[in-house]
Amino acid sequence: MEGKIRIHLADDHHVLIDGMKTLLNTISNFEVVGLSLDGNILFEEVTKNNTQVLILDISMPTKDGLEVLKEFNKKGFPCKVIILSSYDDLKIIKEVMRLGASGYLTKQCAGENIVEAIQSVFNGEEYFCKVVREKIFHTATQNIPKLVKSKSPVNSLLTEREIEIIILIALEYSGKEISEQLYISTNTVETHRKNIIKKLKAKNTISIVKFAIKNNLIKA
């Protein structure tokens, strides 16, 4: 079992938790080491079994996902946490990330994204499923017209379209996903990307992400 990512599943739906366990145990470098139907003693359980990634349902009896995250915050995070939820409410998403979660999946997209999510957070990255990323993107772009017209440094550098693309790059959209989101060709996306790099004097994608965070286009 050495070298496998140790995973604990916490969800009060037996069918869902059994299905996830079956799926994850088919991945060669995954090992499901624990199951919980509530969050009551979850800290003790994941600490005892040396969990590396916890899949945590936000709605559970006794102690819900938010309460678990607050406990982890107080005692020190024993593992990475991916929230699993039926909701894509931005307030909830922001709250769980503020409390220290590393990822957020809606239950509708969990089946196709959970493997990638686990690998990403284990490697120190944050992970949002596409539904959640789109929610963040549309919220982030609501104030773009005001931003472009303001005296912000962004105003003198970038067009509305370029700001949209920067936000999507920061949210880890691929070139193909950006083209689909904005209804433009991949060639157009690449042209905008080159213009952005030139305008920002960016060395790489990380530089673009840092620019987005610094100018409040997305929240770190």
C-alpha positions in Angstrom: 0.0 0.0 0.0 3.0 2.2 0.2 2.9 5.3 -2.0 -0.9 5.3 -2.3 -2.9 8.4 -1.6 -4.9 7.6 1.6 -8.5 8.8 1.3 -11.3 9.1 3.8 -14.9 9.4 2.8 -17.5 11.2 4.9 -21.1 11.2 3.7 -24.4 10.2 5.3 -25.7 8.6 2.0 -24.8 4.9 2.0 -25.3 4.4 -1.7 -23.1 7.4 -2.6 -20.3 6.5 -0.2 -20.3 2.9 -1.4 -20.2 4.0 -5.0 -17.3 6.4 -4.4 -15.4 3.8 -2.5 -15.8 1.3 -5.3 -14.7 3.9 -7.9 -11.7 5.1 -6.0 -10.4 1.7 -5.1 -10.1 1.0 -8.9 -7.4 3.7 -9.1 -4.0 2.2 -8.7 -2.5 4.9 -6.5 -5.6 5.5 -4.3 -6.5 3.7 -1.1 -9.8 4.3 0.8 -8.7 4.0 4.4 -11.9 5.2 6.2 -15.6 5.8 6.0 -17.8 8.0 8.1 -21.6 8.6 8.1 -21.4 11.8 10.3 -18.8 14.3 11.3 -18.9 13.7 15.0 -15.4 12.2 15.6 -14.0 12.8 12.1 -10.9 14.7 13.3 -10.0 11.7 15.5 -10.7 9.2 12.7 -8.7 10.9 9.9 -5.8 11.5 12.3 -5.8 7.9 13.4 -5.8 6.4 9.9 -3.3 9.0 8.5 -5.7 10.3 5.9 -4.2 12.5 3.2 -7.3 13.6 1.4 -10.8 13.8 3.0 -13.9 13.9 0.9 -16.4 15.7 3.1 -20.1 16.1 2.5 -21.2 19.6 3.7 -24.6 18.3 4.9 -24.3 15.6 7.6 -26.0 14.8 10.9 -24.5 15.5 14.3 -21.7 17.7 12.9 -21.9 19.1 9.3 -19.0 20.0 6.9 -18.7 23.6 8.1 -18.5 22.5 11.7 -15.8 20.0 10.8 -13.8 22.6 9.0 -14.0 24.9 11.9 -12.8 22.1 14.2 -9.9 21.4 11.8 -9.1 25.1 11.8 -8.9 25.1 15.6 -6.9 21.9 16.0 -4.8 22.0 12.9 -5.6 20.4 9.5 -4.7 16.7 9.6 -5.3 16.4 5.8 -6.4 18.1 2.6 -10.2 18.5 2.4 -12.5 18.4 -0.7 -16.0 19.5 0.0 -18.8 17.5 -1.6 -22.1 19.3 -1.9 -25.5 19.4 -3.6 -25.3 23.2 -3.7 -23.3 25.6 -5.9 -24.1 28.6 -3.8 -21.2 31.1 -4.0 -21.5 32.1 -0.4 -21.1 28.5 0.8 -18.2 28.0 -1.6 -16.4 31.1 -0.4 -17.0 30.1 3.3 -15.6 26.6 3.0 -12.5 27.9 1.1 -12.0 30.6 3.8 -12.2 27.8 6.4 -9.4 25.9 4.7 -10.9 23.5 2.2 -8.7 22.7 -0.8 -11.5 21.8 -3.2 -15.2 21.9 -4.0 -17.3 19.4 -6.0 -21.0 19.4 -6.6 -22.5 15.9 -6.3 -23.7 16.2 -9.9 -20.1 16.4 -11.2 -18.4 14.3 -8.5 -18.3 11.1 -10.6 -16.4 12.6 -13.5 -14.2 14.9 -11.4 -13.3 13.3 -8.1 -10.2 11.4 -9.3 -8.7 14.6 -10.8 -9.7 16.6 -7.7 -8.0 14.2 -5.3 -4.8 14.2 -7.3 -4.8 18.0 -7.6 -5.3 18.8 -3.9 -2.8 16.1 -2.9 -0.3 17.9 -5.1 -1.0 21.2 -3.2 -3.4 22.8 -5.7 -7.0 24.0 -5.2 -9.7 22.3 -7.3 -13.1 23.5 -8.4 -15.4 21.5 -10.6 -16.5 23.2 -13.8 -20.0 24.2 -12.4 -18.3 26.0 -9.5 -15.6 27.6 -11.7 -18.3 29.0 -14.0 -20.2 30.4 -11.0 -17.0 32.1 -9.8 -16.3 33.4 -13.3 -19.7 34.9 -13.9 -19.6 36.6 -10.5 -16.1 37.9 -11.1 -17.1 39.4 -14.5 -20.1 41.3 -13.3 -18.1 44.3 -12.5 -15.7 44.3 -15.5 -17.4 47.2 -17.3 -17.1 49.4 -14.2 -13.5 48.2 -13.7 -12.5 49.1 -17.3 -14.1 52.6 -17.0 -12.5 53.2 -13.6 -9.1 54.7 -12.8 -7.8 51.2 -12.0 -4.3 50.3 -13.5 -6.2 47.5 -15.3 -8.1 50.2 -17.3 -5.0 51.5 -19.1 -3.8 48.0 -20.0 -6.6 45.6 -20.8 -9.9 45.3 -22.7 -13.0 43.6 -21.2 -12.3 40.5 -23.2 -8.7 40.3 -22.0 -9.9 40.6 -18.4 -12.4 37.8 -19.0 -9.6 35.6 -20.3 -7.3 36.4 -17.5 -10.0 35.4 -15.0 -10.5 32.1 -16.8 -6.8 31.4 -16.9 -6.6 32.1 -13.2 -9.4 29.6 -12.7 -7.4 27.0 -14.6 -9.5 26.8 -17.7 -7.8 25.3 -20.7 -7.6 27.1 -24.1 -10.4 24.9 -25.4 -12.6 25.5 -22.3 -12.0 29.3 -22.6 -13.1 29.2 -26.2 -16.3 27.3 -25.3 -17.0 29.6 -22.4 -16.6 32.8 -24.4 -17.9 31.4 -27.8 -14.7 32.3 -29.6 -12.2 30.1 -31.5 -9.1 28.6 -29.8 -7.0 30.7 -32.2 -8.6 33.8 -30.9 -8.0 32.7 -27.4 -4.3 32.2 -28.2 -4.1 35.6 -29.8 -5.6 37.2 -26.7 -3.2 35.2 -24.4 -0.2 36.4 -26.4 -1.4 40.0 -26.2 -2.0 39.7 -22.4 1.5 38.3 -21.9 2.9 41.1 -23.9 0.9 43.8 -22.1 1.6 42.4 -18.6 5.2 41.5 -19.4 4.3 38.2 -18.0 6.8 35.3 -18.0 4.2 32.5 -17.7 0.7 31.6 -16.6 1.7 32.0 -12.9 2.4 35.7 -13.6 -1.1 36.1 -15.1 -2.6 34.4 -12.0 -0.7 36.7 -9.7 -1.9 39.8 -11.7 -5.5 38.6 -11.3 -5.2 38.1 -7.6 -3.3 41.4 -7.1 -6.0 43.4 -9.0 -8.9 41.6 -7.2 -10.1 39.9 -10.4 -10.3 36.7 -8.4 -9.8 36.0 -4.7 -6.7 34.1 -3.5 
